[in-house]
Coordinates of C-alpha atoms in Angstrom, one line a residue:
X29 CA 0.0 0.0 0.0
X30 CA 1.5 3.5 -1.0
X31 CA 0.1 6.4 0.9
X32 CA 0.7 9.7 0.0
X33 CA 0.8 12.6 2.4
X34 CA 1.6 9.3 4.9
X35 CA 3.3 11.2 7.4
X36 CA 0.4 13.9 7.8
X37 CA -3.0 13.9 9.8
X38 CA -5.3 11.8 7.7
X39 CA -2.3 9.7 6.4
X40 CA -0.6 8.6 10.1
X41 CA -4.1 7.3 10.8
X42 CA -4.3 5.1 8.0
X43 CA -0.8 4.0 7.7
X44 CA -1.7 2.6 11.6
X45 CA -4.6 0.7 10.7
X46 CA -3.0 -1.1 7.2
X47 CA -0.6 -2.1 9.4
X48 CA -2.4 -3.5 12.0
X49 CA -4.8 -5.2 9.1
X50 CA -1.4 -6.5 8.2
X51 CA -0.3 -4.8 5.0
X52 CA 3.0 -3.6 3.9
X53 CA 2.9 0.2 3.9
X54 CA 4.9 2.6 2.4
X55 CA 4.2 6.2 3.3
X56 CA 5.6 8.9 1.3
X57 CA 5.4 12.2 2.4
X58 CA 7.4 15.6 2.0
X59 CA 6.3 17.2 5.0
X60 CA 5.4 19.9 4.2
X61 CA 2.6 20.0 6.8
X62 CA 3.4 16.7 7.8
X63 CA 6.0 15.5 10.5
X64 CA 7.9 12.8 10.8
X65 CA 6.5 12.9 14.5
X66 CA 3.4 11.3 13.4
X67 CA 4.4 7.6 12.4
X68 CA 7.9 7.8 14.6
X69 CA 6.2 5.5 16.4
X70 CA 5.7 3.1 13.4
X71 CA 9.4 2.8 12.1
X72 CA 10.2 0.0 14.2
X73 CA 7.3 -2.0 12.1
X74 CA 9.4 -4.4 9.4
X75 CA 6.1 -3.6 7.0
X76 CA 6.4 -0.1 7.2
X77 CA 8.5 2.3 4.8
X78 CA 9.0 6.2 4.9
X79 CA 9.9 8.1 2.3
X80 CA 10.5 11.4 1.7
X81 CA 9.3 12.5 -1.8
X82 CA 7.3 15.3 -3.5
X83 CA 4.4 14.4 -5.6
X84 CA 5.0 16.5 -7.8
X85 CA 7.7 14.8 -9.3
X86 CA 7.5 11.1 -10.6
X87 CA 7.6 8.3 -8.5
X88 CA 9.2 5.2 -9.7
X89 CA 8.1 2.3 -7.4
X90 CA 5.8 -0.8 -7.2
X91 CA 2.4 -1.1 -5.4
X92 CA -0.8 -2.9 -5.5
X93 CA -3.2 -0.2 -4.3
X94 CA -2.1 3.9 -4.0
X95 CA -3.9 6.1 -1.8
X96 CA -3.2 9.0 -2.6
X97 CA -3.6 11.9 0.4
X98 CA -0.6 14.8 -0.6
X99 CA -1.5 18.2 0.0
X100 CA -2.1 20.6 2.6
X101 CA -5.8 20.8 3.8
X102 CA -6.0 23.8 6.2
X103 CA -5.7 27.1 4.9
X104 CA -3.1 28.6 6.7
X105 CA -0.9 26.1 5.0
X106 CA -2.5 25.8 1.5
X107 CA -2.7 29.8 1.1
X108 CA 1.4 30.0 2.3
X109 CA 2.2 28.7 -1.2
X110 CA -0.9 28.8 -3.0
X111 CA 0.8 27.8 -6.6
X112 CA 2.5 24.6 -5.0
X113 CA -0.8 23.8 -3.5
X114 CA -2.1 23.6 -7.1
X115 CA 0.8 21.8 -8.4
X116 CA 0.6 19.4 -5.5
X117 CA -3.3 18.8 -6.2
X118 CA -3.0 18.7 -10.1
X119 CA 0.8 17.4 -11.1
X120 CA 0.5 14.9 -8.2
X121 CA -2.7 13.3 -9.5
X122 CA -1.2 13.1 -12.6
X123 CA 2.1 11.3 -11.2
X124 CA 0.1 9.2 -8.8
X125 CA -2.6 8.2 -11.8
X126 CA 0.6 7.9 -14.3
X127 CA 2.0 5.2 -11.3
X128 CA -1.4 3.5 -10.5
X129 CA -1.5 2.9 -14.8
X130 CA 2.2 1.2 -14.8
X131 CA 1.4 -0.8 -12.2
X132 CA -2.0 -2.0 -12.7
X133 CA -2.6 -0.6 -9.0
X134 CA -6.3 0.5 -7.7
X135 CA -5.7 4.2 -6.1
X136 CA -8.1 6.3 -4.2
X137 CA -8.2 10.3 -4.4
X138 CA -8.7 12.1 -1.3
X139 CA -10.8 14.9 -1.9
X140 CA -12.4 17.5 -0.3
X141 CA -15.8 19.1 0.4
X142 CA -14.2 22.0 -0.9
X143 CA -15.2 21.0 -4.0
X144 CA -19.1 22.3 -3.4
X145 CA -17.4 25.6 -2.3
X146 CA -20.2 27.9 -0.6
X147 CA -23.2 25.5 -1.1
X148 CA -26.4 26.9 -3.2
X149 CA -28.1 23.2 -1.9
X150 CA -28.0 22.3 1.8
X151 CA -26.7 19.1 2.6
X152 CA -24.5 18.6 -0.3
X153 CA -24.9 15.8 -2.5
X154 CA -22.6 13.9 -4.7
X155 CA -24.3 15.3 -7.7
X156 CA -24.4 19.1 -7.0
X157 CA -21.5 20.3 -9.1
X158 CA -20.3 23.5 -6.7
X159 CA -20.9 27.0 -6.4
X160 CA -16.6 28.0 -6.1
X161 CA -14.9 31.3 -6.8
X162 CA -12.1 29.8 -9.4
X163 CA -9.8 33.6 -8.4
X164 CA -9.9 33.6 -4.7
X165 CA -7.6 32.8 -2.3
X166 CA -9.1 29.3 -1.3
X167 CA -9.4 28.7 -5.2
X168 CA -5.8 27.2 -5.2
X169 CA -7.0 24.3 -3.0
X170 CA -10.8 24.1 -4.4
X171 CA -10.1 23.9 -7.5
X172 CA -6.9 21.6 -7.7
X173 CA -8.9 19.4 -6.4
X174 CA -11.7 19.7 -8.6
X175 CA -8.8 19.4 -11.1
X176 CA -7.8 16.4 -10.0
X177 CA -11.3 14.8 -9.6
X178 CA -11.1 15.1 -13.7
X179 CA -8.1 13.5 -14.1
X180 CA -9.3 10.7 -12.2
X181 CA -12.4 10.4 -14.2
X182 CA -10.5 11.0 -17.2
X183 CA -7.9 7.9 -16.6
X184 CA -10.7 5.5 -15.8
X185 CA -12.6 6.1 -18.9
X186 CA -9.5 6.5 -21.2
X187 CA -7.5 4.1 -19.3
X188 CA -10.1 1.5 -17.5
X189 CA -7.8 2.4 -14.2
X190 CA -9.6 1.6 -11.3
X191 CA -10.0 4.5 -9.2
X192 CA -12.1 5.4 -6.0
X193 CA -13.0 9.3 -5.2
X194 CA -13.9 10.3 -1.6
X195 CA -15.0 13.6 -0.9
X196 CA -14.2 14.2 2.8
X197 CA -15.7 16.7 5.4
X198 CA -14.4 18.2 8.3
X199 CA -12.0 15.4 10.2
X200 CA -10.5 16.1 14.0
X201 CA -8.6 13.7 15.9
X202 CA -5.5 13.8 17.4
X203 CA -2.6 14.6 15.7
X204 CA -4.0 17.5 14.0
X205 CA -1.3 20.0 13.9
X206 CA -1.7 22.4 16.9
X207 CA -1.3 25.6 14.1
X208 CA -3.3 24.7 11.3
X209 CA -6.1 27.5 11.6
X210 CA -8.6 24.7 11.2
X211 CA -11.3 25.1 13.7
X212 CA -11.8 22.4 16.1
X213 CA -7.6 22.2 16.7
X214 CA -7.9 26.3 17.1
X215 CA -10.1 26.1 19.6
X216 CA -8.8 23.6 21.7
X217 CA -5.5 24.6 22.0
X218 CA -6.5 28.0 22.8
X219 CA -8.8 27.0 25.9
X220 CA -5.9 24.8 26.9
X221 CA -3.8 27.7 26.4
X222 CA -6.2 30.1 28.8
X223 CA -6.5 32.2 25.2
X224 CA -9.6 33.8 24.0
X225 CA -11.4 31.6 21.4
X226 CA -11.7 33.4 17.9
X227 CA -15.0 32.8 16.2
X228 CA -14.9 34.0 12.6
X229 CA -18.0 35.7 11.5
X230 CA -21.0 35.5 14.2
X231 CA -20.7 32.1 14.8
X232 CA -23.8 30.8 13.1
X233 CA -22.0 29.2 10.5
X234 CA -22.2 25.6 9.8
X235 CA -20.1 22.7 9.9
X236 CA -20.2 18.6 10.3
X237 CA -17.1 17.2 12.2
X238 CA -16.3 13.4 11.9
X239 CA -14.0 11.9 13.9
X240 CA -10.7 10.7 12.0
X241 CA -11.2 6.6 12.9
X242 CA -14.9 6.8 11.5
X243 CA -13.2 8.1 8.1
X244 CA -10.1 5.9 7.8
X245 CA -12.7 2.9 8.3
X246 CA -14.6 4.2 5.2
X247 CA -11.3 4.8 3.1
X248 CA -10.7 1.2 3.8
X249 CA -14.1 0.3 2.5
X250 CA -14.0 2.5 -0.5
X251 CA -10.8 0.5 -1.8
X252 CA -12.4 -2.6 -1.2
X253 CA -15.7 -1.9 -3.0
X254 CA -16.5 -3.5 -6.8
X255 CA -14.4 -1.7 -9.4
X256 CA -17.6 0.1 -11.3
X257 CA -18.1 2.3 -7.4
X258 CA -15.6 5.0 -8.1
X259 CA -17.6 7.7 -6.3
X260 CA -17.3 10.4 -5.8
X261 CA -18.6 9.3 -2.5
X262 CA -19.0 12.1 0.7
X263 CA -18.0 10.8 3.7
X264 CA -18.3 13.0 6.8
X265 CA -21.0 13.2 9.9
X266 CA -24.3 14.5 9.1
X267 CA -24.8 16.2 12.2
X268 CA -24.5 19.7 11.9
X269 CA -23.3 22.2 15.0
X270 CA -22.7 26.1 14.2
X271 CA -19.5 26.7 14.9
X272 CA -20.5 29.0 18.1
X273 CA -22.0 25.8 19.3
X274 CA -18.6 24.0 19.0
X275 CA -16.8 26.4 20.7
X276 CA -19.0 27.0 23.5
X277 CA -18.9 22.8 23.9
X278 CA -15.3 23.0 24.0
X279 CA -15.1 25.2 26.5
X280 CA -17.2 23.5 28.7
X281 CA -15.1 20.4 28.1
X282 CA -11.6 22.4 29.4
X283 CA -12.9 24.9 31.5
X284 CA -10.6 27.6 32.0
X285 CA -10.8 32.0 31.7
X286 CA -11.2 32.0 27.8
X287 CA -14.3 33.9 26.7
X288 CA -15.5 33.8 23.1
X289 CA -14.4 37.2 20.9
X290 CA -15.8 37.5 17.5
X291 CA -13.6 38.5 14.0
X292 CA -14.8 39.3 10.4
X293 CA -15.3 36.2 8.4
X294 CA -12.6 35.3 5.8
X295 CA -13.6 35.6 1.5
X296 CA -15.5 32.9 1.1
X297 CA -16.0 31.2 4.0
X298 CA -18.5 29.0 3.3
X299 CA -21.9 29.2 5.7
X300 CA -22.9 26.0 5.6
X301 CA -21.3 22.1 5.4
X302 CA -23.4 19.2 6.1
X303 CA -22.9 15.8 4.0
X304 CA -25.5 13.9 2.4
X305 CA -24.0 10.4 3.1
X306 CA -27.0 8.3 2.0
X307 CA -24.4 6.9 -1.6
X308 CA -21.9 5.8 1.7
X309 CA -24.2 3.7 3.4
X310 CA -26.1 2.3 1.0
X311 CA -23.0 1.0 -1.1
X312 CA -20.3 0.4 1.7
X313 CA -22.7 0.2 4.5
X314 CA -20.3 2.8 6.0
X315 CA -21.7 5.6 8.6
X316 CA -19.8 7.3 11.3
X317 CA -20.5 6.0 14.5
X318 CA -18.4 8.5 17.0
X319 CA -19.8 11.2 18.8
X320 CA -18.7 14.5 18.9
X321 CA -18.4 14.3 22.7
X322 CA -16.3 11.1 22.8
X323 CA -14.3 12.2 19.6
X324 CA -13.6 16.0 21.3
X325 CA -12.4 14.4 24.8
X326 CA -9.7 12.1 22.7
X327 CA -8.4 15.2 20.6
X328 CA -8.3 17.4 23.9
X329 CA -6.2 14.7 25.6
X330 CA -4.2 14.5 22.7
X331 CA -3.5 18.3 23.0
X332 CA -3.1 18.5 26.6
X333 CA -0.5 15.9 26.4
X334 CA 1.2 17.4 23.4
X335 CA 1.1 20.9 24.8
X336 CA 1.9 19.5 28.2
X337 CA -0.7 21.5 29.8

């Protein structure tokens, strides 16, 4: 199994449980976002294999199945170097695809809810094609991997490759890194911190958070499925909390001095985020079955320990 983007939040997850279903892994990762923190604790495993490599360059190397994760996914990192972010997205689909094709390998695409961009339809099917602003500054990451989602179609009809396309929403767990801007990682570590939590907007935003194991179970599915499911396929938890609601749980969960303060929301931000995962469970009998209590008190431990707070 090749993962890339092994090393980073998503792809530490799933390197642990391929392993533990006993495949031989090989995680490739530039770190870029990543760290080699996240599988240290895997390098002692005689099936496991790091690499450092950038997908946007060819990889010559022989798998069975590619899953293929590279790219930054929070927007403080994919906005640092929005062209790479493309490149990452677009030339690394095309190198992973151009790989899966030599080697006869099945290979998932990771991509993103971003792909609906600031929804017109509420929750968000697979078939709704998007309402995205292709010149903003989240474009670079919305549209690569809208990009990419083309390519992927475009192999498996011109090719017959075998390919599986997951469209995730919002993941938390631990090892999310403790700077990423992303929401539920912000506001944690600044209630551990004793910080002020920083709601963008009024709050009343909407988002669906699943809990990382829940998702790396249905990546796992996806790849097993028949070869005519390619998706795309949402998966994601249907229950929707405004982001006001999050942070006011959160804070009850630490406890603690910080108070909520309110900034101006960022260009297009997008209001609301809630998966329709009815294709999920009716094909891979996949549904998320964490809570967002019991998935919150694992990612504060997680940063409490890491923080040493």
């Amino acid at each position: 199994m090749l993962i890339t983007g092994g090393a980073g939040f998503l792809g530490s997850h799933l390197c642990e449980r391929l392993l533990n279903d006993g495949c031989d892994v090989l995680c490739v990762d530039n770190f870029y976002s990543g760290t080699r923190d996240n599988v240290a604790h895997l390098l002692s495993n005689p099936r496991f294999e790091l690499l450092r490599h950038d997908v946007t360059f060819p990889l010559y190397v022989e798998t069975d199945e590619i899953y293929n994760l590279a790219c930054p996914a929070s927007p403080i990192h994919y906005q640092r170097d929005p062209v790479q972010t493309t490149k990452t997205s677009v030339h690394g689909a095309i190198n992973m695809l151009g790989l899966a094709k030599r080697t006869k390998a099945k290979i998932l695409q990771a991509s993103t809810s971003e792909v609906y961009g600031d929804p017109e339809i509420h929750p968000q099917r697979e078939g709704y094609w998007g309402h995205v602003n292709p010149i903003g500054i989240r474009s670079c990451y919305d549209e690569g991997k809208r990009c990419a989602e083309t390519l992927f179609f475009d192999y498996h009809r011109q090719h017959q490759l075998e390919i599986k396309v997951v469209r995730i929403f919002n993941t938390y767990g631990p090892r999310m890194h403790p700077n990423d801007g992303r929401v539920v990682s912000n506001f944690i570590v600044q209630a551990l911190c004793g910080e002020n939590i920083t709601i963008y907007g009024d709050g009343s935003q909407t988002r669906s958070f699943c809990y990382v194991d829940d998702l790396i179970d249905g990546f796992v599915r996806m790849m097993a499925s028949p070869f005519d499911l390619t998706g795309p396929i949402n998966m994601g938890n249907p229950v929707e909390i405004t982001i006001k609601e999050l942070a006011e749980t959160v804070l009850k969960m630490v406890g603690g001095p910080s108070k909520l303060i309110f900034q101006a929301l960022p260009q297009d931000d997008p209001k609301q985020r809630q998966p329709d995962i009815t294709l999920a469970h009716e094909t891979l009998g996949w549904q998320p079955n964490i809570k967002l209590e019991q998935g919150l008190e694992k990612t504060v431990a997680y940063f409490r320990a890491r923080l040493e707070i």
